[in-house]
Structures are given as C-alpha cells and as structure tokens.
Tab-separated table of C-alpha atoms in Angstrom:
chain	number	residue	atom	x	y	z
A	882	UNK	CA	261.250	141.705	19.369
A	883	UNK	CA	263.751	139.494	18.052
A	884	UNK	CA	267.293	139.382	17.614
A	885	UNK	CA	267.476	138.020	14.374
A	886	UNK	CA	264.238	136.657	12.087
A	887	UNK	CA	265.126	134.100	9.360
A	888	UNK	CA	262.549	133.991	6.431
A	889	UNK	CA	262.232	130.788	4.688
A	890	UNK	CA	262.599	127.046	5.886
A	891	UNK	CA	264.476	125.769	2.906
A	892	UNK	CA	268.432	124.072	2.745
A	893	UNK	CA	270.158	127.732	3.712
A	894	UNK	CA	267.683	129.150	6.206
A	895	UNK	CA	267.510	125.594	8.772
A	896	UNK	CA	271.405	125.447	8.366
A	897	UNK	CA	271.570	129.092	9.291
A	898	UNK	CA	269.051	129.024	12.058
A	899	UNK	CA	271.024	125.522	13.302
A	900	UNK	CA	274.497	127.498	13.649
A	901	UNK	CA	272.891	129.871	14.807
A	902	UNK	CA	271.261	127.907	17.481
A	903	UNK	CA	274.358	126.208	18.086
A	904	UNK	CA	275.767	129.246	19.465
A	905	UNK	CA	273.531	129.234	22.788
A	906	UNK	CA	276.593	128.863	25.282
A	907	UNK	CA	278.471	131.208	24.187
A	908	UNK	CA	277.942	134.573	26.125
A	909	UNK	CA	277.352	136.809	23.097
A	910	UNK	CA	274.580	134.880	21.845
A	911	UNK	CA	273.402	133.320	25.278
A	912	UNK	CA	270.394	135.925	25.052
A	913	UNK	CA	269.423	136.702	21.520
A	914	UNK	CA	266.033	135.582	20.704
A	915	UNK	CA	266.242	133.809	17.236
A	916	UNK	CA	263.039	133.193	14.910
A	917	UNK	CA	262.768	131.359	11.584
A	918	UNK	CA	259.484	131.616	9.384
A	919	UNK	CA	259.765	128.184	8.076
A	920	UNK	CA	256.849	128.525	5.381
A	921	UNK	CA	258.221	126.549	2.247
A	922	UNK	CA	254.938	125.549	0.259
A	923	UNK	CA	256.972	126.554	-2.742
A	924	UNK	CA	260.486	125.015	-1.889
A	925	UNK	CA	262.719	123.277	-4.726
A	926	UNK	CA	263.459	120.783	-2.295
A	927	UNK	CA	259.898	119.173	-2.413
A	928	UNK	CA	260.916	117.182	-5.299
A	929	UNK	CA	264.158	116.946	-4.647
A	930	UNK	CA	266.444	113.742	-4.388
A	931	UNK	CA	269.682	113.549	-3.599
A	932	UNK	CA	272.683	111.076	-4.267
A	933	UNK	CA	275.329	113.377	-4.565
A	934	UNK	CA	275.468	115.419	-0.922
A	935	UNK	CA	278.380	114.656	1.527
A	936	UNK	CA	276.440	113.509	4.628
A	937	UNK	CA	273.751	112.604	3.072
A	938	UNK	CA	272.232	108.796	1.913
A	939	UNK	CA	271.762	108.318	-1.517
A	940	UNK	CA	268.592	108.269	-2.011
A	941	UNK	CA	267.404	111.085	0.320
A	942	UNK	CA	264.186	112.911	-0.222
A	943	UNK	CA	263.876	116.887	-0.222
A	944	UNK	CA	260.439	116.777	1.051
A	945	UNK	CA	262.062	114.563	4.181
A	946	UNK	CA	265.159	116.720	4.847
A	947	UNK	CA	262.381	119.852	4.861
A	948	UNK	CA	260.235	117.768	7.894
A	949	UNK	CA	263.689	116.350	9.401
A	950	UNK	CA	265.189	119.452	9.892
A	951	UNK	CA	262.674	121.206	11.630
A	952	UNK	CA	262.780	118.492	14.169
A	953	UNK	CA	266.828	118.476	14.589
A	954	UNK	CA	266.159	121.954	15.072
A	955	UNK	CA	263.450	121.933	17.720
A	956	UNK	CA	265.098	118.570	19.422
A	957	UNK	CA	268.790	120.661	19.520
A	958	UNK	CA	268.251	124.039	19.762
A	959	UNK	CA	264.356	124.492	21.117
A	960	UNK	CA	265.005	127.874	22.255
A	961	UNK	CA	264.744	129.039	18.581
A	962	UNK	CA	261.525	129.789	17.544
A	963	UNK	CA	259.749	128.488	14.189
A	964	UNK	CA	256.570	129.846	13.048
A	965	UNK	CA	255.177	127.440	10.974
A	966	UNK	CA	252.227	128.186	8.462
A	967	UNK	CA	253.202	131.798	8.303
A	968	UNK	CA	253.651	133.827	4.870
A	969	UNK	CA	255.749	136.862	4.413
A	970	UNK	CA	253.707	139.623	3.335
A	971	UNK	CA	256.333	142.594	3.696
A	972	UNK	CA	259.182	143.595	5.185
A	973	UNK	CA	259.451	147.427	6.103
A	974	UNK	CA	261.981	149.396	8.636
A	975	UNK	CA	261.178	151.319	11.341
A	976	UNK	CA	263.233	153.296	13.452
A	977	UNK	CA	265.699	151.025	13.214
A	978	UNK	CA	263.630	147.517	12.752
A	979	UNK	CA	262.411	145.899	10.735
A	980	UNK	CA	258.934	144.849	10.573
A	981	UNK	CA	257.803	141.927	9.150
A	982	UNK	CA	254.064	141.487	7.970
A	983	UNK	CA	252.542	137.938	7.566
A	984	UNK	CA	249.217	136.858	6.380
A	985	UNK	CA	248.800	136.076	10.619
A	986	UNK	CA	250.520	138.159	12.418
A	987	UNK	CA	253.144	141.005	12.258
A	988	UNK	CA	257.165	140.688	13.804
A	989	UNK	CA	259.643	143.228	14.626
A	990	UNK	CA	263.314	142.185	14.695
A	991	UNK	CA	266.619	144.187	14.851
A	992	UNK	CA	268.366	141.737	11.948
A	993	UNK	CA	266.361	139.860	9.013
A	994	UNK	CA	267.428	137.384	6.629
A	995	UNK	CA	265.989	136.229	3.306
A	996	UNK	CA	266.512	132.672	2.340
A	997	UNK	CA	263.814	132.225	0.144
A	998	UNK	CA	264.363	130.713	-3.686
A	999	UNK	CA	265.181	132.679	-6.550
A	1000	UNK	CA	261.714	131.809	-8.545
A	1001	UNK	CA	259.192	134.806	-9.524
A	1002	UNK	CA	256.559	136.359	-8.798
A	1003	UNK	CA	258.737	137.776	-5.784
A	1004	UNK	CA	255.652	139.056	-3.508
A	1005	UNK	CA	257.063	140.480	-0.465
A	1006	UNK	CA	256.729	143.940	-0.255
A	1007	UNK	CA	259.033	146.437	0.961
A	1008	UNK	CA	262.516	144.270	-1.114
A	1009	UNK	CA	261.461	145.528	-4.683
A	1010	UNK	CA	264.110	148.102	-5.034
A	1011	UNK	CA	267.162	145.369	-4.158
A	1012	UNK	CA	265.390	142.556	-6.844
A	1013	UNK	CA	267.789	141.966	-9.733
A	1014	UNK	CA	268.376	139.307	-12.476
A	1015	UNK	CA	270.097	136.374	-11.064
A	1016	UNK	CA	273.849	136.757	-12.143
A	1017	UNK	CA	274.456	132.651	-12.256
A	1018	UNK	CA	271.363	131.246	-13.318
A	1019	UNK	CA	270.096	130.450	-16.858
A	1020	UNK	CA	268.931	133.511	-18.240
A	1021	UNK	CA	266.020	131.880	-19.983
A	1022	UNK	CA	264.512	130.839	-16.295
A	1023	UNK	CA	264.295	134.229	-15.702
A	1024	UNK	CA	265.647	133.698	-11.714
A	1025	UNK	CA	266.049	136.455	-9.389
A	1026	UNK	CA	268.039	137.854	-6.483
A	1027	UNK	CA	268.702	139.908	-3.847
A	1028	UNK	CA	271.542	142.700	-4.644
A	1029	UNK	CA	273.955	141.904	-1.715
A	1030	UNK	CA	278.034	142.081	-1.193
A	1031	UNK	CA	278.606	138.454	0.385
A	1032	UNK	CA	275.102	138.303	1.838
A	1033	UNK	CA	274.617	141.568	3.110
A	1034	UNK	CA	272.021	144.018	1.678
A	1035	UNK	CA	271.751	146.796	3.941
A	1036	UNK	CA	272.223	147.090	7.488
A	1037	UNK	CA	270.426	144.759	9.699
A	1038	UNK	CA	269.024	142.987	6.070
A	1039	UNK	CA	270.492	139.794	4.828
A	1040	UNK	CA	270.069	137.037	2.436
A	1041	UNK	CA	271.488	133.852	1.706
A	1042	UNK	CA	270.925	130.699	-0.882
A	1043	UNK	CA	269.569	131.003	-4.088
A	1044	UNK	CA	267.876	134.520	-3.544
A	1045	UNK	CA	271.287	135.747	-2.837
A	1046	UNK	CA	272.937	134.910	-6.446
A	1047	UNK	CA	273.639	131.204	-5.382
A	1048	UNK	CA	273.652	128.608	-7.540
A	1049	UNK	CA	270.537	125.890	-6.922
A	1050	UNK	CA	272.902	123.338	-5.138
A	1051	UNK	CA	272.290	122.002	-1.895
A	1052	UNK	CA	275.970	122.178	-0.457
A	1053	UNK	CA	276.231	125.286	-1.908
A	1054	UNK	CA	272.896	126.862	-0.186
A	1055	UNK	CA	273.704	125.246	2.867
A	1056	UNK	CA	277.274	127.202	3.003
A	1057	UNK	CA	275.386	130.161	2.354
A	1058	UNK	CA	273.180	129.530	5.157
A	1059	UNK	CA	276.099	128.891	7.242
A	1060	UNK	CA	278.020	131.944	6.217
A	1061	UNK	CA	275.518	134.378	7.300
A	1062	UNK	CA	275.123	132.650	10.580
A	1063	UNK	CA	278.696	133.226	11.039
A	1064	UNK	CA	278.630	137.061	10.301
A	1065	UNK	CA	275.845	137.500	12.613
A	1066	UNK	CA	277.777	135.612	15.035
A	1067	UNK	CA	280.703	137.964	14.731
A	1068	UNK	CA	278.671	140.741	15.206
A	1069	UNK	CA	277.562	139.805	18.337
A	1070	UNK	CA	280.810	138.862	19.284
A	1071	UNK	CA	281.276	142.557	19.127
A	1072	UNK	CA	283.443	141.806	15.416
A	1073	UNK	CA	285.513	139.070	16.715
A	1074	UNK	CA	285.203	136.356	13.563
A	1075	UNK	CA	283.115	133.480	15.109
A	1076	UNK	CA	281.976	129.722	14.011
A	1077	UNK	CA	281.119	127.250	16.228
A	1078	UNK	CA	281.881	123.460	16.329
A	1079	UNK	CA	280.499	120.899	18.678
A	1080	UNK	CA	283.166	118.581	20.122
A	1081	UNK	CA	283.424	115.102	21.465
C-alpha cells in the first residue's frame, strides 16, 4: 500500500516525486511510502533540447534530463520507490483506494497522481469520464486533459503537467509537478500549507 503513487516519469512527475522526497524529515511525511511509475517510452522530452530553462545548460538533452533525474532521485531520496518498465493499464477505486493495474503487476495506494502528456490515444482505463479537450493547446493537435480545479480531480486523484491543462513548457510542468507535491504535503501536515527548501 502506498501513500501516494505518481504515474509517469516525465518533467512534472520526477519534480513532484523529488519534493516530495525532500520532505523525509519532516514528521508528517517521515513515514509515507512514496512510488513513481516512471514508464515514459512516449515522453515529449525524448527529443527535447533545451536553451531556454533557468538551471539548465544550453544545450541540454530531454532524453538526458529523463535518465539524470531518476538517478538524483534514487542518489537523494532512495526511500522513494520507482518502478521502472511498468505500464499503466487502469486505475480503479476501491473502498477507498485506488488500484492501479500494470501490464506486471497491480498497486494499491490511498493518493494517485497523473503526470502523463496530453497526446491521444489516452489508454488507461478507469479516467475516461474526467478526459476533456485540452483548454490551452492548439485545437488542431487535438490534446487532452484531465478535468481538475488546480490539480485536483477527485479525492485522493490528482494530476499535474500537460495532462492537467498545462501548457507543453518545461518550467511550467515542472511547477505543476511541484504544486501538487505541495498540496499533498499540506495534507499530511494535517492542512497546514507546506513546501520545503534545503538550506546551507
């Protein structure tokens, strides 16, 4: 059972899964167990390159930040897990969970959050009846998203990045990323509005 499942491996699922992780001192988060499904065979960022990212070298690859990340995650915050190889088959809830299907294996967890890209076919099951046309995205691309009200879908169900009505930026999807982190972080923290910083 975990605490909180991340789908997707892309720009605003590591970022969320890193603040996440980030959080492991603190007492409210101290013993949630944390998952990300880092399966991105179809990521935007494969192709990617980027000269105009704060932070980043002109000149940086998509396909490296993708392999780079997962290591700054393990290397930082190991106690997160990443299932690697893994595709998302369906999520459904149960009394209370939800249940997350792969082609491998099947997950419970009590919070889930999509951070896949906004590109059809859409083929996890069970998120059909939240799918709607992407409100910022060139109609002609025919983009979709994730009804939500600043992330959230329904209890326990999130969604952040491009499948949540973002635009296809990388500081923008990594805000996103960042954002939900922070509101499942203040949930824990029993509604107390958390971020966390490392300091010197």
């Amino acid at each position: 059972m975990f605490d909180c499942l991340i789908i997707g491996g892309g720009v605003s699922g590591m970022q969320c899964a890193l603040v996440l992780g980030s959080a492991k001192n603190k007492a409210f988060a101290s013993d949630k167990k944390i998952g990300i499904i880092t399966h991105q065979r179809a990521s935007h960022l494969e192709n990617a390159l980027f000269n105009n990212v704060l932070g980043l070298s002109a000149g940086t690859l998509g396909k490296d930040i993708l392999k780079e990340s997962k290591n700054q995650l393990n290397s930082l915050y190991a106690h997160i897990v990443q299932i690697e190889k893994e595709k998302v088959l369906s999520i459904d809830k149960i009394e209370g969970v939800y249940s997350v299907k792969t082609n491998k294996n099947t997950y419970t967890t009590k919070i889930a959050i999509i951070a896949l890209n906004y590109s059809k076919p859409f083929t996890i099951d069970g998120l059909n009846n939240h799918l709607i046309p992407h409100n910022k995205a060139n109609p002609a691309k025919d983009r979709i998203q994730l009804e939500n009200k600043d992330h959230f879908i329904t209890d326990g169900l999130y969604c952040c990045g491009t499948i949540a009505g973002h635009r296809s930026q990388f500081a923008i999807a990594s805000g996103s990323g960042a954002a939900v982190a922070t509101d499942i972080l203040t949930l824990w923290n029993d509604g107390n509005h958390t971020k966390v910083h490392d300091k010197i």
